[in-house]
XYZ file of C-alpha atoms in Angstrom:
666
model
C 68.143 47.794 -55.572
C 65.636 49.000 -58.143
C 63.345 51.825 -57.193
C 60.553 50.621 -54.912
C 57.290 52.122 -56.089
C 54.244 52.984 -54.040
C 51.984 49.937 -53.940
C 54.854 47.423 -54.077
C 54.208 44.407 -51.838
C 57.322 43.437 -49.863
C 57.662 39.786 -48.826
C 53.922 39.233 -49.418
C 53.035 41.359 -46.391
C 54.180 45.006 -46.411
C 52.514 47.340 -48.936
C 54.754 50.375 -49.627
C 52.969 53.718 -49.183
C 55.770 56.269 -49.653
C 59.452 56.913 -49.091
C 60.418 58.349 -45.690
C 64.124 58.875 -46.235
C 67.449 57.416 -47.274
C 70.685 56.772 -45.418
C 74.161 55.489 -46.150
C 73.151 51.840 -45.761
C 69.444 51.677 -46.461
C 66.257 53.341 -47.672
C 63.306 53.731 -45.305
C 59.697 53.509 -46.508
C 56.311 53.968 -44.889
C 54.449 50.708 -45.439
C 51.223 49.077 -44.336
C 51.414 45.689 -42.641
C 48.527 43.957 -44.420
C 48.448 41.125 -41.885
C 48.073 43.342 -38.788
C 46.619 46.468 -40.415
C 49.171 48.927 -39.036
C 51.768 51.292 -40.470
C 55.440 50.354 -40.148
C 58.759 51.906 -41.107
C 60.366 49.479 -43.536
C 64.164 49.681 -43.808
C 65.613 48.095 -46.990
C 69.367 47.526 -47.231
C 70.913 48.979 -50.400
C 71.546 46.175 -52.849
C 75.240 47.100 -53.232
C 75.659 46.204 -49.557
C 73.517 43.062 -49.683
C 76.450 41.154 -51.213
C 78.863 42.341 -48.492
C 78.787 39.874 -45.564
C 79.985 42.573 -43.166
C 77.136 44.952 -43.975
C 74.600 42.139 -43.944
C 75.844 41.117 -40.509
C 75.535 44.724 -39.250
C 72.015 44.876 -40.650
C 71.091 41.547 -39.057
C 72.633 42.621 -35.783
C 70.618 45.860 -35.756
C 67.408 43.849 -35.916
C 68.626 41.370 -33.329
C 69.916 44.025 -30.910
C 66.885 46.289 -31.174
C 64.290 43.497 -31.181
C 65.171 42.665 -27.596
C 64.876 46.270 -26.408
C 61.225 46.964 -25.592
C 61.191 50.446 -24.041
C 59.017 53.584 -24.413
C 62.034 55.572 -25.651
C 63.298 52.978 -28.146
C 61.748 52.348 -31.574
C 60.393 48.782 -31.603
C 61.558 46.261 -34.212
C 58.788 43.924 -35.389
C 60.188 41.749 -38.133
C 63.084 41.150 -40.530
C 63.432 39.227 -43.772
C 64.659 39.273 -47.375
C 63.174 40.721 -50.563
C 64.358 41.025 -54.180
C 67.970 40.118 -53.421
C 68.333 42.281 -50.334
C 67.177 42.459 -46.692
C 64.648 44.473 -44.703
C 63.704 45.363 -41.132
C 60.113 46.264 -40.192
C 60.062 48.781 -37.334
C 57.604 50.880 -35.371
C 56.515 53.935 -37.374
C 56.841 57.112 -35.295
C 55.254 60.166 -36.995
C 57.253 63.246 -36.132
C 60.596 64.945 -36.758
C 64.137 63.843 -36.154
C 65.837 65.682 -33.297
C 68.269 67.030 -35.917
C 65.351 68.705 -37.704
C 64.124 70.108 -34.370
C 67.591 71.538 -33.668
C 67.864 73.061 -37.138
C 64.466 74.683 -36.847
C 64.380 75.698 -33.165
C 67.886 75.771 -31.616
C 68.990 77.024 -29.210
C 66.384 74.976 -27.356
C 64.995 76.197 -24.025
C 67.078 74.570 -21.210
C 64.300 72.662 -19.417
C 63.039 71.189 -22.708
C 66.615 70.258 -23.669
C 66.991 68.525 -20.289
C 63.740 66.586 -20.764
C 64.753 65.378 -24.246
C 68.234 64.419 -23.028
C 66.810 62.451 -20.085
C 64.586 60.474 -22.470
C 67.609 59.615 -24.633
C 69.532 58.610 -21.513
C 66.676 56.371 -20.361
C 66.844 54.571 -23.721
C 70.640 54.291 -23.419
C 70.352 53.067 -19.820
C 67.924 50.323 -20.831
C 70.201 49.237 -23.701
C 73.295 49.295 -21.478
C 71.598 47.118 -18.876
C 70.953 44.585 -21.638
C 74.569 44.646 -22.762
C 73.997 46.793 -25.868
C 76.139 49.873 -26.656
C 74.547 52.031 -29.378
C 77.835 53.640 -30.599
C 76.095 56.105 -32.944
C 73.835 58.221 -30.727
C 73.123 61.456 -32.592
C 70.072 63.688 -33.164
C 69.514 62.092 -36.590
C 68.749 58.808 -34.789
C 66.227 60.295 -32.347
C 62.585 60.788 -33.441
C 60.488 63.351 -31.542
C 56.726 63.010 -31.932
C 54.091 65.721 -31.525
C 53.740 64.995 -27.786
C 57.434 65.609 -27.157
C 58.287 61.927 -26.676
C 61.777 61.030 -27.933
C 62.538 57.578 -29.349
C 66.006 56.272 -30.232
C 66.412 54.250 -33.409
C 69.149 52.835 -35.678
C 71.180 50.302 -33.721
C 73.048 49.537 -36.970
C 76.534 49.616 -35.399
C 75.486 48.679 -31.876
C 77.757 46.362 -29.904
C 76.084 43.538 -28.050
C 78.042 41.636 -25.436
C 81.663 41.022 -26.407
C 81.122 41.390 -30.155
C 82.755 44.451 -31.645
C 82.366 43.942 -35.435
C 85.219 46.289 -36.354
C 88.878 45.992 -37.178
C 91.473 47.620 -34.938
C 91.816 51.290 -35.698
C 88.567 51.660 -37.643
C 86.107 54.363 -36.720
C 82.416 53.490 -36.485
C 79.880 56.253 -35.968
C 79.319 59.858 -37.062
C 82.357 62.101 -36.620
C 80.665 65.049 -34.879
C 79.297 62.753 -32.135
C 82.245 60.361 -31.669
C 83.773 59.805 -28.258
C 87.565 60.263 -28.089
C 88.059 56.531 -27.586
C 86.013 55.762 -30.722
C 88.007 58.361 -32.677
C 91.193 56.454 -31.756
C 89.733 53.050 -32.600
C 89.762 51.930 -28.975
C 87.179 49.725 -27.315
C 83.894 51.429 -26.496
C 81.783 51.279 -23.362
C 78.601 52.788 -21.957
C 80.660 55.937 -21.240
C 81.144 56.343 -25.023
C 77.366 56.626 -25.481
C 77.217 59.157 -22.607
C 79.824 61.318 -24.387
C 77.676 61.276 -27.554
C 74.611 62.254 -25.511
C 76.686 65.114 -24.077
C 77.389 66.308 -27.637
C 73.646 66.160 -28.431
C 72.843 68.198 -25.280
C 75.551 70.732 -26.222
C 74.058 71.050 -29.739
C 70.509 71.521 -28.416
C 71.658 74.318 -26.081
C 73.893 76.144 -28.584
C 72.667 75.153 -32.036
C 76.066 73.763 -33.008
C 78.271 70.771 -32.267
C 81.408 71.175 -30.106
C 83.738 70.267 -32.974
C 83.260 70.547 -36.730
C 85.452 70.627 -39.837
C 85.382 69.692 -43.503
C 87.039 66.282 -42.991
C 85.824 63.595 -40.595
C 89.426 62.815 -39.583
C 89.950 66.436 -38.528
C 86.816 66.328 -36.379
C 87.967 63.068 -34.776
C 91.341 64.619 -33.892
C 89.577 67.552 -32.280
C 87.582 65.184 -30.077
C 90.884 63.687 -28.931
C 92.967 66.811 -28.388
C 90.865 69.975 -28.138
C 88.753 71.448 -25.372
C 85.193 72.331 -26.423
C 84.233 75.976 -26.094
C 81.970 76.666 -23.124
C 78.303 76.543 -24.251
C 77.568 79.900 -22.591
C 79.984 81.496 -25.015
C 77.444 80.824 -27.773
C 74.290 81.139 -25.661
C 74.729 83.238 -22.490
C 71.200 82.267 -21.374
C 72.299 78.714 -20.548
C 72.226 78.305 -16.742
C 75.750 77.702 -15.353
C 74.700 74.495 -13.614
C 73.409 73.017 -16.893
C 76.572 74.080 -18.715
C 78.612 72.288 -16.035
C 76.687 69.028 -16.532
C 77.113 69.213 -20.339
C 80.867 69.779 -19.998
C 81.097 66.948 -17.460
C 79.880 64.490 -20.098
C 82.503 65.785 -22.580
C 85.570 64.806 -20.562
C 88.233 63.098 -22.677
C 88.818 60.349 -20.125
C 85.773 58.053 -19.758
C 86.511 57.766 -16.028
C 85.895 61.504 -15.627
C 82.401 61.374 -17.163
C 79.223 60.332 -15.337
C 79.655 56.746 -14.186
C 76.451 55.665 -15.893
C 73.198 56.979 -17.348
C 71.607 57.113 -13.879
C 74.252 59.529 -12.594
C 73.886 61.664 -15.725
C 70.081 61.735 -15.283
C 70.416 62.637 -11.593
C 72.696 65.579 -12.460
C 70.238 66.828 -15.095
C 67.296 66.508 -12.702
C 69.231 68.488 -10.080
C 70.095 71.150 -12.661
C 66.431 71.364 -13.706
C 65.413 71.774 -10.082
C 67.963 74.527 -9.629
C 66.738 76.278 -12.796
C 63.143 76.177 -11.622
C 64.147 77.329 -8.119
C 65.533 80.432 -9.747
C 67.685 81.940 -6.979
C 71.529 81.831 -7.219
C 71.835 80.534 -3.648
C 69.551 77.626 -4.354
C 71.343 76.935 -7.597
C 74.690 76.792 -5.853
C 73.342 74.474 -3.198
C 71.840 72.215 -5.825
C 75.050 72.032 -7.822
C 77.058 71.117 -4.733
C 75.005 67.932 -4.525
C 74.990 67.061 -8.247
C 77.612 64.347 -8.090
C 76.642 63.185 -4.653
C 80.092 63.873 -3.238
C 82.074 67.029 -3.844
C 82.167 68.425 -7.345
C 80.948 67.698 -10.838
C 84.032 67.127 -13.049
C 84.387 69.449 -16.035
C 85.609 68.549 -19.536
C 89.378 68.647 -19.603
C 91.788 69.208 -22.438
C 94.168 66.310 -21.934
C 95.481 64.351 -24.893
C 94.333 60.825 -25.645
C 94.274 58.843 -22.475
C 94.975 61.908 -20.360
C 92.961 62.910 -17.348
C 90.295 65.562 -17.719
C 90.326 68.541 -15.436
C 87.894 68.557 -12.525
C 86.181 71.656 -11.271
C 86.028 72.433 -7.555
C 82.626 72.334 -5.869
C 80.359 75.098 -7.139
C 80.330 76.797 -3.719
C 84.023 76.443 -2.981
C 86.467 79.326 -2.955
C 90.134 79.221 -4.026
C 92.145 76.383 -2.497
C 93.606 77.175 0.943
C 97.415 77.060 1.257
C 98.802 74.304 3.485
C 101.264 75.334 6.168
C 103.544 73.016 8.147
C 102.334 72.292 11.680
C 104.948 73.069 14.357
C 104.428 70.866 17.447
C 104.669 72.453 20.887
C 104.376 71.319 24.519
C 100.961 72.210 25.858
C 101.798 71.424 29.502
C 102.160 74.082 32.212
C 105.297 76.190 32.019
C 107.773 76.141 34.951
C 108.573 79.706 35.929
C 112.337 80.436 35.940
C 114.016 81.591 39.140
C 113.952 85.260 39.568
C 117.143 87.143 38.873
C 118.080 90.618 39.826
C 117.132 93.118 37.162
C 119.883 94.539 35.038
C 119.876 97.610 32.933
C 121.411 95.981 29.830
C 120.065 96.927 26.339
C 117.944 94.219 24.693
C 118.959 95.126 21.124
C 121.988 92.839 20.862
C 119.775 89.913 21.794
C 117.107 91.024 19.322
C 119.719 91.312 16.594
C 121.060 87.875 17.386
C 117.547 86.427 17.354
C 116.822 88.047 13.991
C 120.065 86.716 12.561
C 119.249 83.219 13.765
C 115.740 83.470 12.312
C 117.054 84.709 8.959
C 119.669 81.981 8.851
C 117.071 79.370 9.705
C 114.676 80.758 7.110
C 117.361 80.758 4.450
C 118.328 77.220 5.282
C 114.678 76.148 5.215
C 114.184 77.859 1.836
C 117.248 76.160 0.372
C 116.100 72.817 1.731
C 112.461 73.180 0.572
C 112.965 75.193 -2.626
C 111.115 73.487 -5.528
C 113.155 72.151 -8.425
C 113.208 74.391 -11.483
C 112.325 73.013 -14.898
C 112.160 74.467 -18.399
C 108.789 75.890 -19.417
C 107.715 74.242 -22.706
C 107.069 76.821 -25.473
C 103.412 76.461 -26.515
C 102.623 79.747 -28.304
C 100.874 78.853 -31.571
C 99.497 75.562 -30.249
C 95.829 74.755 -29.731
C 94.698 75.431 -26.154
C 93.986 71.759 -25.448
C 97.381 70.635 -26.749
C 99.218 73.423 -24.886
C 97.414 72.649 -21.632
C 98.279 68.956 -21.888
C 101.971 69.680 -22.609
C 102.304 72.036 -19.632
C 100.495 69.697 -17.258
C 102.710 66.825 -18.345
C 105.678 69.061 -17.467
C 104.181 69.456 -13.932
C 102.921 73.032 -14.310
C 99.552 74.444 -13.306
C 97.796 76.190 -16.198
C 95.746 79.368 -16.063
C 93.958 80.593 -19.189
C 92.603 83.993 -20.196
C 90.795 84.734 -23.458
C 91.673 87.682 -25.664
C 90.265 88.704 -29.074
C 92.837 88.579 -31.873
C 93.236 87.916 -35.563
C 94.470 84.418 -34.730
C 92.079 81.504 -35.015
C 89.972 80.956 -31.935
C 91.619 78.549 -29.472
C 95.228 79.289 -30.457
C 97.708 80.247 -27.682
C 99.015 83.767 -28.388
C 100.863 84.471 -25.119
C 102.710 82.574 -22.365
C 104.055 83.756 -18.985
C 106.721 82.678 -18.040
C 108.032 82.632 -21.595
C 108.604 79.241 -23.150
C 112.208 78.086 -22.821
C 112.832 79.847 -19.504
C 113.172 78.160 -16.106
C 110.363 78.138 -13.537
C 109.543 76.306 -10.344
C 108.045 72.893 -10.862
C 104.367 73.059 -9.953
C 104.131 76.814 -10.490
C 101.478 78.422 -12.674
C 101.931 79.223 -16.363
C 99.554 81.907 -17.585
C 98.285 81.291 -21.142
C 96.589 83.923 -23.285
C 94.313 82.215 -25.806
C 92.782 83.837 -28.869
C 89.004 84.115 -28.819
C 89.068 85.003 -32.522
C 87.577 88.159 -33.904
C 84.527 87.905 -31.672
C 81.049 86.625 -32.390
C 78.855 87.573 -35.314
C 75.231 86.773 -36.121
C 74.444 84.439 -39.021
C 72.509 86.577 -41.563
C 69.117 85.467 -42.947
C 69.464 83.864 -46.394
C 66.218 81.893 -46.836
C 64.983 82.274 -50.414
C 68.295 83.693 -51.683
C 70.291 82.115 -54.468
C 73.442 80.346 -53.285
C 75.533 83.174 -54.760
C 73.565 85.799 -52.816
C 73.810 83.727 -49.628
C 77.581 83.319 -50.010
C 77.963 87.054 -50.486
C 75.918 87.816 -47.349
C 77.784 85.263 -45.233
C 81.217 86.373 -46.459
C 80.342 90.012 -45.773
C 79.497 88.999 -42.196
C 82.925 87.416 -41.767
C 81.749 83.814 -42.088
C 82.951 81.011 -44.343
C 80.700 78.865 -46.519
C 81.396 75.158 -46.264
C 79.322 72.417 -47.808
C 76.182 72.891 -49.870
C 73.549 70.277 -49.069
C 70.429 69.809 -51.195
C 67.094 68.939 -49.609
C 63.565 68.799 -51.049
C 61.243 71.658 -50.148
C 57.563 72.304 -50.800
C 57.914 76.059 -50.171
C 61.298 77.134 -51.560
C 61.929 77.140 -55.305
C 64.489 74.715 -56.659
C 68.020 76.112 -56.430
C 67.251 78.646 -53.657
C 68.423 78.513 -50.048
C 66.144 76.703 -47.558
C 68.227 77.380 -44.452
C 71.739 77.528 -43.053
C 73.474 75.472 -40.396
C 73.856 77.228 -37.945
C 70.503 78.913 -38.562
C 70.009 82.641 -39.121
C 70.335 84.756 -35.994
C 72.716 82.343 -34.245
C 75.710 84.040 -32.643
C 78.915 82.277 -33.767
C 82.636 83.144 -33.756
C 83.781 85.197 -36.725
C 85.272 82.939 -39.363
C 82.973 80.019 -38.508
C 81.985 77.643 -41.308
C 78.307 77.732 -42.332
C 76.578 74.982 -44.306
C 74.059 76.010 -46.977
C 70.871 73.967 -47.352
C 69.605 74.419 -50.927
C 66.212 73.341 -52.270
C 66.136 70.515 -54.790
C 62.496 71.338 -55.467
C 59.483 69.469 -54.260
C 60.032 65.875 -53.203
C 59.449 63.787 -56.319
C 57.124 60.800 -56.157
C 56.373 57.895 -58.442
C 53.915 58.526 -61.326
C 51.405 55.641 -61.589
C 51.313 53.880 -64.973
C 47.724 54.193 -66.233
C 48.269 53.095 -69.853
C 45.381 50.925 -71.049
C 43.101 51.977 -68.163
C 39.750 53.727 -68.683
C 40.316 57.485 -68.649
C 38.071 58.044 -65.602
C 39.925 55.416 -63.548
C 43.325 56.759 -64.616
C 42.363 60.326 -63.773
C 41.161 59.379 -60.284
C 44.334 57.371 -59.538
C 46.611 60.202 -60.626
C 44.685 62.804 -58.650
C 44.861 60.645 -55.530
C 48.627 60.453 -56.051
C 48.720 64.273 -55.956
C 48.914 65.118 -59.659
C 46.860 67.358 -61.924
C 45.440 65.686 -65.062
C 44.748 66.868 -68.617
C 43.329 64.811 -71.506
C 44.015 64.729 -75.242
C 41.768 62.765 -77.644
C 43.238 60.636 -80.392
C 41.386 58.615 -83.025
C 42.811 55.115 -83.181
C 41.618 51.671 -84.047
C 44.319 49.871 -81.963
C 43.000 50.813 -78.471
C 39.496 50.518 -77.113
C 37.788 53.913 -77.264
C 37.906 55.742 -73.886
C 41.065 53.990 -72.689
C 44.473 55.657 -72.176
C 46.755 55.278 -75.191
C 49.792 56.957 -73.552
C 50.707 59.438 -70.797
C 53.288 62.134 -70.149
C 55.291 61.883 -67.878
C 55.422 58.157 -68.497
C 54.363 55.718 -65.810
C 56.888 54.653 -63.129
C 58.972 57.799 -63.522
C 59.514 60.463 -60.845
C 57.690 63.814 -60.833
C 56.891 66.555 -58.322
C 53.513 66.342 -56.566
C 51.092 68.867 -58.042
C 52.652 68.686 -61.499
C 50.491 67.841 -64.527
C 50.150 64.439 -66.203
C 48.642 64.489 -69.730
C 46.593 61.486 -70.808
C 46.120 60.615 -74.502
C 42.698 58.915 -74.711
C 41.573 56.720 -77.599
C 38.634 58.072 -79.631
C 36.504 55.904 -81.905
C 37.066 56.876 -85.574
C 33.978 57.985 -87.577
C 32.833 55.900 -90.618
C 31.778 56.896 -94.147
C 30.633 55.304 -97.399
C 33.454 54.622 -99.818
C 32.894 56.431 -103.140
C 32.744 54.193 -106.254
C 35.688 55.183 -108.443
C 35.850 52.178 -110.770
C 36.208 53.359 -114.380
C 37.594 56.778 -113.328
C 41.076 57.966 -114.049
C 43.574 57.390 -111.267
C 43.835 61.107 -110.491
C 40.065 61.602 -110.339
C 39.645 58.515 -108.138
C 42.354 59.603 -105.652
C 40.826 63.064 -105.375
C 37.332 61.677 -104.733
C 38.553 59.217 -102.071
C 40.685 61.802 -100.218
C 37.807 64.258 -100.119
C 35.702 61.544 -98.501
C 38.333 61.162 -95.731
C 40.165 58.087 -96.931
C 43.774 57.352 -97.746
C 44.636 55.909 -101.185
C 47.005 53.124 -102.140
C 47.557 52.368 -105.828
C 48.866 49.361 -107.748
C 49.168 49.037 -111.526
C 48.057 46.191 -113.843
C 49.185 45.717 -117.400
C 46.395 45.944 -120.007
C 46.426 45.546 -123.764
C 43.315 47.596 -124.307
C 44.516 51.131 -124.709
C 41.162 52.469 -123.535
C 41.910 51.077 -120.031
C 45.237 52.871 -119.727
C 45.202 55.077 -116.497
C 41.701 53.893 -115.583
C 40.672 52.309 -112.228
C 39.962 48.671 -112.916
C 38.909 47.760 -109.304
C 38.864 49.038 -105.709
C 38.860 47.615 -102.158
C 36.640 48.313 -100.189
C 34.110 48.375 -103.022
C 32.165 51.475 -103.781
C 29.251 52.058 -101.415
C 30.796 50.046 -98.565
C 31.119 51.620 -95.070
C 34.678 52.122 -93.700
C 36.491 54.120 -90.995
C 37.583 57.559 -92.012
C 41.312 57.658 -92.321
C 41.517 54.053 -93.415
C 43.035 53.191 -96.809
C 41.196 52.311 -100.048
C 43.254 50.268 -102.524
C 42.727 50.938 -106.254
C 44.096 48.955 -109.214
C 44.914 51.125 -112.284
C 45.402 49.841 -115.806
C 48.705 50.352 -117.601
C 48.616 49.924 -121.402
C 51.202 47.492 -122.777
C 50.992 46.797 -126.617
C 50.951 43.172 -127.770
C 54.196 42.063 -129.470
C 53.853 41.464 -133.346
C 52.976 37.876 -134.496
C 55.939 36.303 -136.441
C 55.230 35.136 -140.205
C 56.081 31.574 -141.561
C 58.552 31.536 -144.602
C 57.234 29.926 -147.958
C 58.935 27.161 -150.106
C 60.239 28.428 -153.518
C 58.384 26.971 -156.661
C 59.380 26.240 -160.318
C 59.014 29.363 -162.372
C 56.209 29.284 -164.916
C 55.802 30.953 -168.251
C 54.789 34.498 -167.541
C 51.396 35.528 -168.608
C 50.480 38.658 -170.311
C 48.928 41.203 -167.805
C 45.484 42.497 -168.489
C 44.175 45.980 -167.658
C 40.842 46.761 -165.933
C 39.230 49.928 -166.669
C 36.528 51.508 -165.028
C-alpha cells in the first residue's frame, strides 16, 4: 500500500493524524473519527497481504473475535472496512506504552506491580476464554499500559474462535519466545496455551529476559519443548520464592500440570501477593501451602514433548517419609506358659540360633524384594531437560546440582552412577549440571557507536546478537539507544545481547505547499514540526507571494525539527525600453542589456548598403514599459547587392560606306 500521509481520509470517515507503528501484517495509525469526534487506532493491512485470502481471513477474524469482547482489559474494536485495495480495523486508541517497552525500560519490575499487571492480562484472557476465544499470541508487545497502570490486551490476529483453527498441521502461529510447547509442535491449542504465554510474560517482567532465546525461531521452539527454564531467582534473587513458584507452575511442559484456568492462576498470584505483603517467612509458607487449594503448586518440569512436568511438594513439607511394611500381631491377652523348674543352661546357643534364623530370613527377604537392576543411560553432554527426561523414562529418580564450568549453562557435566553401569530401578541418579561461567552485569552502552558497544560487551564475556534499529529523539543516528537485556542486568556469562541502534528522529511526512501563499505555507509547515526559511525569486509564471517550489519536496519524509526552504515568487520590476532603431546591432544590444533586458536578434536582407548592420525595427518599441529580464527583439539589416541586369543582343545590319572621321579641337 502506498504511504498514507497525515490528513488522508480513510473510507470517508477516519482522518489520519500520524503513524503509531508497523507490524508484520499491518501499519497502525492514529486517526480521528470525524463522525464521532474521537481518536482511534486505525490498523491497515499491508497491500501485499490484501490479495492473500488466508491473511485477509485472519484480519477479518481479528475484528470479528475482538469486536465481541467488551472488557476493561481488552482493546475495543469499533469498525472494519476496506480502503484503497486493502482492509482496515478501527480500534480503541490507548495512549501509553507497550508492556515490552515498559520491560525494556524498567525491568526487573517490582514483584507486586508485576503481579498486578499479570492479573489484568489474565482477566482479559479469562474473559476471552469464556467466550470461546484463544488469543494464541499473548506477549508484552500486544499489551498496552496506560499512565494509570491499566493494561489492555490487543491484537487478536491469530486468535482461535470456537472450533476454527486457521492453520495447517505442523505450522507454528505466534511469536517464538512466548510459544507454548504444544504450539511449538503444531498441536492443538487450548486456554492452557495462553496461560503458558502469560507465564513467560511474568517471567520476563521479573527477570528482564525471556526463559528461552536464540538466533533462530526454530531453536527457541525446540527449547520450549525440551529444556527446563532457569529459575527466575537465578537472575533476580529479590524475587520472592512463592512468586517464583507460581511463575514456574505456569511454565510446565504438560498443559495438565499448569493452572487449570485463568481463575486458578489469578488466585495463586493473589495468594503470593498476600504472602509478600505479610512479610514473614512463616506466613509466606502458610500462604503457599494453600495456593493450589489442595497440596502443592506444581513446578515446571523438564519432560520432553508430551511428558509430565515435575511437581513440587507442598512448600511446608519435609523430605518424603520412607514406607515400612506393617507386621500384623495379635493384640489379645497373652496366656502365661506353665512354670518350669529353672535350669542353669547358657542362653547363648539359643541366641546364636535366633540370630542365624533372623539373618537367613533377612537374606531371603532381601533376595525376594531386591529391586531389578537396569542400565543407567549415559547423559553427560546432554541438556539438563533432555537428560532428566531420559533418566525418568528409564525409571530413575533424578537429583541435580549446579556447578560453574566452561561448558555452556544447562549442560550435564557429571553423572553418578556413571552412564552404562547397572543400578537399582527407581534409585537416584545424581547429575552435575554446568551453570556456565557465572553471571556478569551488562555494561552501559547508551550513546556508544555499535563498534564501541560490541567491544564493551565482548570484554564483559557477552555475545552480541542482532542489531535492531529504532527511531530516537535523543540519541544521534547510528549510536546505541539501549541493549536487551538492559545495562546493569545480571546475566550468565556468554549470554546473547541485542543492540538497539538509533535510526535518527522518527521521520514524518512533509506537507506539499507549492502554489500556496507563503504565510499559509509557513504556518502549515511549522505546525507539522518543521523550521522554515524563504528564498525570493523573480518570476512571471507564479503569482507574486506564492510558493514556487520547496526543499525537501512535498510528500517526502523528513525528521521533525529539520528545515524546509520555500522559494517564493517575487514580482519583476519594469523599465522603459530604450529606442535603438537606427543604431548598429552592437550598440543596440549594449544599450538594451544595460537597461536590464535580454536581446534576441534576427537579420533582414537589404540592398541599401547604408542599412547594413543597422537596427531596422524593435519589439517592444522604444519608450514602451516592460519587465526587467524580459527579451527585446531587434531586426538588423544585412546588405545583399542586387544581381546585374542582363543586356538584349542587337540584329546585325548591312555595312555602309565608311565615312571619313572628323577631328574636334578645342
